[in-house]
Coordinates of C-alpha atoms and ligand atoms in Angstrom, one line a residue:
X1 CA -42.6 117.3 27.2
X2 CA -41.1 120.3 25.3
X3 CA -42.7 121.3 22.0
X4 CA -40.1 122.9 19.7
X5 CA -41.3 125.1 16.8
X6 CA -38.6 126.2 14.3
X7 CA -36.4 123.2 14.9
X8 CA -35.2 122.9 11.3
X9 CA -33.7 126.4 11.1
X10 CA -30.3 127.7 12.1
X11 CA -30.9 128.2 15.8
X12 CA -33.5 125.3 15.9
X13 CA -31.0 122.7 14.7
X14 CA -28.5 123.7 17.3
X15 CA -31.3 123.6 20.0
X16 CA -32.2 120.1 19.0
X17 CA -28.6 119.1 19.4
X18 CA -28.4 120.7 22.8
X19 CA -31.7 119.1 24.0
X20 CA -30.5 115.7 22.8
X21 CA -27.3 116.3 24.8
X22 CA -29.3 117.0 27.9
X23 CA -31.5 113.9 27.4
X24 CA -34.6 116.1 27.4
X25 CA -38.0 114.9 26.5
X26 CA -39.0 116.9 23.4
X27 CA -40.9 116.8 20.2
X28 CA -40.4 119.0 17.1
X29 CA -43.4 120.5 15.2
X30 CA -42.2 120.6 11.5
X31 CA -43.8 121.4 8.2
X32 CA -42.1 118.5 6.4
X33 CA -41.2 115.6 8.6
X34 CA -39.2 113.7 6.0
X35 CA -37.0 116.8 5.3
X36 CA -36.8 117.4 9.1
X37 CA -35.6 113.9 9.8
X38 CA -32.7 114.4 7.3
X39 CA -31.6 117.5 9.2
X40 CA -32.3 116.5 12.8
X41 CA -31.7 112.7 12.7
X42 CA -34.0 109.8 12.9
X43 CA -34.0 109.7 16.7
X44 CA -36.0 112.9 17.1
X45 CA -39.8 112.8 17.6
X46 CA -41.4 114.7 14.8
X47 CA -45.0 115.8 14.2
X48 CA -46.3 117.5 11.1
X49 CA -47.6 121.0 11.9
X50 CA -47.7 124.4 10.2
X51 CA -47.8 127.8 12.0
X52 CA -50.4 128.8 9.5
X53 CA -52.7 125.9 10.6
X54 CA -53.9 126.4 14.2
X55 CA -55.4 122.9 14.4
X56 CA -52.1 121.3 13.5
X57 CA -50.4 123.2 16.2
X58 CA -52.9 122.1 18.8
X59 CA -52.5 118.5 17.7
X60 CA -48.7 118.8 17.7
X61 CA -48.5 120.4 21.1
X62 CA -50.9 118.0 22.8
X63 CA -49.2 116.9 26.1
X64 CA -46.5 119.6 26.0
X65 CA -45.9 121.6 29.1
X66 CA -43.2 123.9 27.6
X67 CA -43.1 125.4 24.1
X68 CA -40.1 126.9 22.3
X69 CA -41.3 129.3 19.6
X70 CA -39.2 130.5 16.7
X71 CA -40.0 131.2 13.0
X72 CA -38.0 133.0 10.4
X73 CA -38.6 136.5 9.1
X74 CA -41.9 136.7 7.4
X75 CA -44.6 139.3 6.8
X76 CA -47.1 136.9 8.6
X77 CA -44.9 136.3 11.6
X78 CA -47.3 137.9 14.1
X79 CA -50.4 136.1 13.0
X80 CA -48.5 132.7 12.8
X81 CA -46.7 133.0 16.1
X82 CA -50.0 134.0 17.8
X83 CA -51.5 130.8 16.5
X84 CA -48.7 129.0 18.4
X85 CA -49.4 131.0 21.6
X86 CA -53.1 130.3 21.4
X87 CA -52.4 126.6 20.8
X88 CA -50.0 126.5 23.8
X89 CA -52.8 127.8 25.9
X90 CA -55.4 125.5 24.4
X91 CA -53.4 122.4 25.2
X92 CA -52.6 123.5 28.8
X93 CA -48.9 124.2 28.4
X94 CA -47.5 126.3 31.2
X95 CA -44.4 128.0 29.8
X96 CA -43.5 129.6 26.4
X97 CA -39.9 130.4 25.5
X98 CA -39.8 132.8 22.5
X99 CA -36.8 133.5 20.4
X100 CA -37.2 137.2 19.6
X101 CA -35.1 139.9 18.0
X102 CA -32.3 142.1 19.3
X103 CA -33.5 144.6 22.0
X104 CA -32.8 147.7 19.9
X105 CA -35.5 146.8 17.4
X106 CA -38.1 145.4 19.9
X107 CA -40.4 148.4 20.2
X108 CA -44.0 149.3 19.5
X109 CA -42.8 152.0 17.1
X110 CA -39.7 150.3 15.8
X111 CA -38.6 151.4 12.3
X112 CA -38.1 147.7 11.6
X113 CA -41.3 145.8 10.8
X114 CA -40.0 142.5 12.2
X115 CA -39.0 144.5 15.4
X116 CA -42.6 145.8 15.7
X117 CA -43.9 142.2 15.1
X118 CA -41.6 140.7 17.8
X119 CA -42.8 143.4 20.2
X120 CA -46.4 142.6 19.6
X121 CA -45.9 138.9 20.1
X122 CA -43.8 139.4 23.2
X123 CA -46.5 141.6 24.7
X124 CA -49.2 139.0 23.9
X125 CA -47.1 136.3 25.5
X126 CA -46.5 138.3 28.6
X127 CA -50.2 138.8 29.1
X128 CA -51.5 135.4 28.0
X129 CA -51.5 133.9 31.5
X130 CA -48.7 131.3 30.9
X131 CA -45.1 131.6 32.2
X132 CA -42.8 133.1 29.7
X133 CA -39.1 133.6 28.9
X134 CA -37.9 135.9 26.0
X135 CA -34.5 135.4 24.4
X136 CA -33.2 138.4 22.6
X137 CA -30.0 137.5 20.7
X138 CA -27.7 139.9 19.0
X139 CA -26.3 139.7 15.4
X140 CA -25.9 136.1 14.4
X141 CA -22.4 135.1 13.3
X142 CA -24.2 132.6 11.0
X143 CA -25.3 135.6 8.9
X144 CA -21.8 135.4 7.4
X145 CA -22.7 132.1 5.9
X146 CA -25.0 134.1 3.6
X147 CA -21.9 135.8 2.3
X148 CA -19.9 132.5 1.7
X149 CA -20.4 132.7 -2.1
X150 CA -19.0 136.3 -2.1
X151 CA -16.0 135.2 0.0
X152 CA -15.3 132.2 -2.2
X153 CA -15.9 134.0 -5.6
X154 CA -14.6 137.5 -5.0
X155 CA -12.5 137.2 -1.8
X156 CA -14.4 140.1 -0.3
X157 CA -17.5 141.0 1.8
X158 CA -19.6 144.0 0.9
X159 CA -21.9 145.5 3.6
X160 CA -23.4 148.9 4.2
X161 CA -21.5 149.2 7.5
X162 CA -18.3 150.8 8.7
X163 CA -15.6 148.1 9.0
X164 CA -15.0 148.9 12.6
X165 CA -18.5 149.3 14.0
X166 CA -19.0 147.2 17.1
X167 CA -21.7 144.5 16.9
X168 CA -22.9 142.3 19.7
X169 CA -22.5 139.0 17.9
X170 CA -23.6 135.6 18.9
X171 CA -23.2 132.1 17.5
X172 CA -26.6 130.5 17.2
X173 CA -25.2 127.5 19.1
X174 CA -24.8 129.7 22.1
X175 CA -28.5 130.9 21.8
X176 CA -29.4 127.3 21.6
X177 CA -27.4 126.2 24.6
X178 CA -29.0 129.0 26.6
X179 CA -32.5 128.0 25.4
X180 CA -31.9 124.4 26.3
X181 CA -31.1 125.4 29.8
X182 CA -34.1 127.7 30.1
X183 CA -36.3 124.8 28.8
X184 CA -34.9 122.2 31.1
X185 CA -34.5 124.1 34.4
X186 CA -36.5 126.3 36.7
X187 CA -36.1 130.0 37.6
X188 CA -36.5 131.6 34.2
X189 CA -40.1 132.6 34.2
X190 CA -40.8 136.3 33.6
X191 CA -37.2 136.9 32.3
X192 CA -36.1 138.7 29.1
X193 CA -32.5 137.5 28.4
X194 CA -30.4 139.7 26.1
X195 CA -27.7 137.4 24.6
X196 CA -24.5 138.4 22.9
X197 CA -20.8 138.1 23.4
X198 CA -18.5 141.1 23.4
X199 CA -18.4 143.6 20.5
X200 CA -16.9 142.3 17.3
X201 CA -16.5 144.5 14.2
X202 CA -17.4 143.2 10.7
X203 CA -13.7 143.5 9.8
X204 CA -12.7 141.4 12.8
X205 CA -15.2 138.7 11.9
X206 CA -14.1 138.6 8.3
X207 CA -10.5 138.5 9.4
X208 CA -11.2 135.5 11.6
X209 CA -12.8 133.7 8.6
X210 CA -9.8 134.6 6.4
X211 CA -7.3 133.3 9.0
X212 CA -9.0 129.9 9.1
X213 CA -9.2 129.5 5.3
X214 CA -5.8 131.0 4.7
X215 CA -7.0 133.8 2.4
X216 CA -7.1 137.6 2.8
X217 CA -10.7 138.8 2.6
X218 CA -11.4 142.4 1.9
X219 CA -14.2 144.2 3.7
X220 CA -15.9 146.9 1.5
X221 CA -18.4 149.3 3.0
X222 CA -20.9 149.9 0.2
X223 CA -23.5 152.8 0.2
X224 CA -26.9 151.8 1.5
X225 CA -28.5 152.5 -1.9
X226 CA -26.0 150.0 -3.5
X227 CA -26.9 147.4 -0.9
X228 CA -30.6 147.9 -1.5
X229 CA -30.1 147.6 -5.3
X230 CA -28.2 144.4 -4.9
X231 CA -30.9 142.8 -2.6
X232 CA -33.6 143.8 -5.1
X233 CA -31.5 142.3 -8.0
X234 CA -31.3 139.0 -6.0
X235 CA -35.1 139.0 -6.0
X236 CA -35.7 139.8 -2.3
X237 CA -39.3 140.9 -1.6
X238 CA -39.7 144.6 -0.8
X239 CA -40.6 144.0 2.9
X240 CA -37.4 142.0 3.4
X241 CA -35.2 144.6 1.6
X242 CA -36.9 147.2 3.8
X243 CA -36.2 145.2 7.0
X244 CA -32.6 144.4 6.1
X245 CA -31.7 147.9 5.1
X246 CA -33.4 149.3 8.3
X247 CA -31.4 146.9 10.4
X248 CA -28.1 147.7 8.7
X249 CA -28.8 151.4 9.1
X250 CA -29.3 150.9 12.9
X251 CA -26.1 148.8 13.1
X252 CA -24.1 151.3 11.0
X253 CA -24.9 154.0 13.5
X254 CA -23.3 151.8 16.3
X255 CA -26.7 150.9 17.9
X256 CA -26.3 147.1 17.7
X257 CA -23.5 146.7 20.1
X258 CA -22.9 144.1 22.8
X259 CA -25.5 143.8 25.6
X260 CA -22.5 143.7 27.9
X261 CA -23.6 141.0 30.3
X262 CA -22.5 137.4 31.1
X263 CA -25.8 135.7 30.3
X264 CA -24.4 133.3 27.7
X265 CA -21.9 132.0 30.2
X266 CA -24.4 131.9 33.0
X267 CA -27.1 130.1 31.0
X268 CA -25.0 127.9 28.8
X269 CA -22.2 127.1 31.2
X270 CA -19.5 128.0 28.8
X271 CA -17.8 131.2 27.4
X272 CA -19.4 132.7 24.3
X273 CA -18.1 131.3 21.1
X274 CA -15.8 133.7 19.3
X275 CA -15.7 134.6 15.6
X276 CA -12.6 132.3 15.4
X277 CA -14.6 129.4 16.8
X278 CA -17.4 130.1 14.3
X279 CA -14.9 130.4 11.4
X280 CA -13.1 127.1 12.4
X281 CA -16.3 125.2 12.7
X282 CA -17.7 126.5 9.4
X283 CA -14.4 126.6 7.4
X284 CA -15.8 124.3 4.7
X285 CA -18.6 126.7 3.8
X286 CA -16.0 129.5 3.1
X287 CA -13.4 127.4 1.3
X288 CA -13.1 127.0 -2.4
Ligands
NAP301 N1 -30.2 137.0 11.9 C1 -29.9 137.7 12.9 O1 -28.8 138.3 13.1 C2 -30.9 137.7 14.1 C3 -30.6 138.4 15.2 C4 -31.5 138.4 16.3 C5 -32.7 137.7 16.2 N2 -33.0 137.1 15.0 C6 -34.3 136.4 14.9 O2 -34.1 135.0 14.8 C7 -35.2 134.4 14.1 C8 -34.8 133.5 13.0 O3 -34.0 132.5 13.6 P1 -33.2 131.5 12.6 O4 -32.3 132.2 11.7 O5 -32.6 130.4 13.5 O6 -34.4 130.9 11.8 P2 -34.4 130.2 10.4 O7 -33.1 129.5 10.2 O8 -34.9 131.2 9.4 O9 -35.5 129.0 10.6 C9 -36.9 129.3 10.6 C10 -37.6 128.1 11.2 O10 -39.0 128.4 11.3 C11 -39.7 127.4 10.6 N3 -40.9 127.9 10.0 C12 -41.0 128.9 9.2 N4 -42.3 129.1 8.8 C13 -43.0 128.1 9.4 C14 -44.4 127.7 9.4 N5 -45.3 128.3 8.7 N6 -44.7 126.6 10.2 C15 -43.8 125.9 10.9 N7 -42.5 126.2 10.9 C16 -42.1 127.3 10.2 C17 -38.7 126.9 9.5 O11 -39.1 125.6 9.1 P3 -38.9 125.1 7.6 O12 -37.7 124.2 7.7 O13 -40.1 124.3 7.3 O14 -38.7 126.2 6.7 C18 -37.4 126.9 10.3 O15 -37.4 125.7 11.1 C19 -36.1 135.6 13.6 O16 -37.2 135.7 14.5 C20 -35.2 136.8 13.7 O17 -35.9 138.0 14.0 C21 -32.2 137.0 14.0

């Protein structure tokens, strides 16, 4: 039995679809089972659990031998994910698969708080006595969904990045397909998998979206101070503004490029989805 934590999010929903496709035996630990059933379908086993509540995790993971661990950006990510690691040990699971961040930020002294957090959790998982596999994806194509209103309303995308900087992008469905393979086959213990397709620039990604919706979308590089001001205006908490601007700074310098391997294809059994695939499958979100 696989215990899935983070099933209702962007990557998690795609993982549930991939595990269903494989006919895997899995259970999702979710904060709100009714809301989760809406998102995941009535045919998925759901159990109420919260990463902030260690006892609920132990109850939810009872009987699981493998655990998939993901949670969104949060200032309490380390503490909460460590609750899951401890619960996995307590219930006698034997393998944890963690969705981490991109390699460039996973360091003890990373300038990105979330990167330092992922590093701490990864290190704890590697020494906890269970088998482990770490998935480190690149820049999510799905991040462009956060810009859908800008695209629909203004016909442009504003980011503090050069239009032509190379980013190692990945569609979360590819991460999910790789994760489903790792969770349902042997030979992945002790592996850190860096997952991204080839380099794609922001301008190329925007152009793929424009082509699908039949509209020219301008890409505007804004100064970092402007981007920080806009995030604050939208009411983002300081820690998240700090994290996003640090990441954009790293990306702007060309340090978030493709990992340059064929792991998506090897693990998922198909070629990495392209920005054109992403745009076609999400056209409705960008139209209007
Ligand atoms: N964006 C990128 O470009 C990028 C690149 C590389 C790596 N990453 C990493 O990817 C991860 C985020 O993945 P994502 O975007 O797929 O996640 P997401 O859409 O933000 O989903 C987060 C999931 O975690 C669950 N969750 C949050 N707090 C919880 C709690 N206290 N108890 C139980 N469940 C909880 C959420 O459940 P609810 O439905 O209850 O909220 C949701 O299912 C982060 O670790 C990030 O560092 C992101």
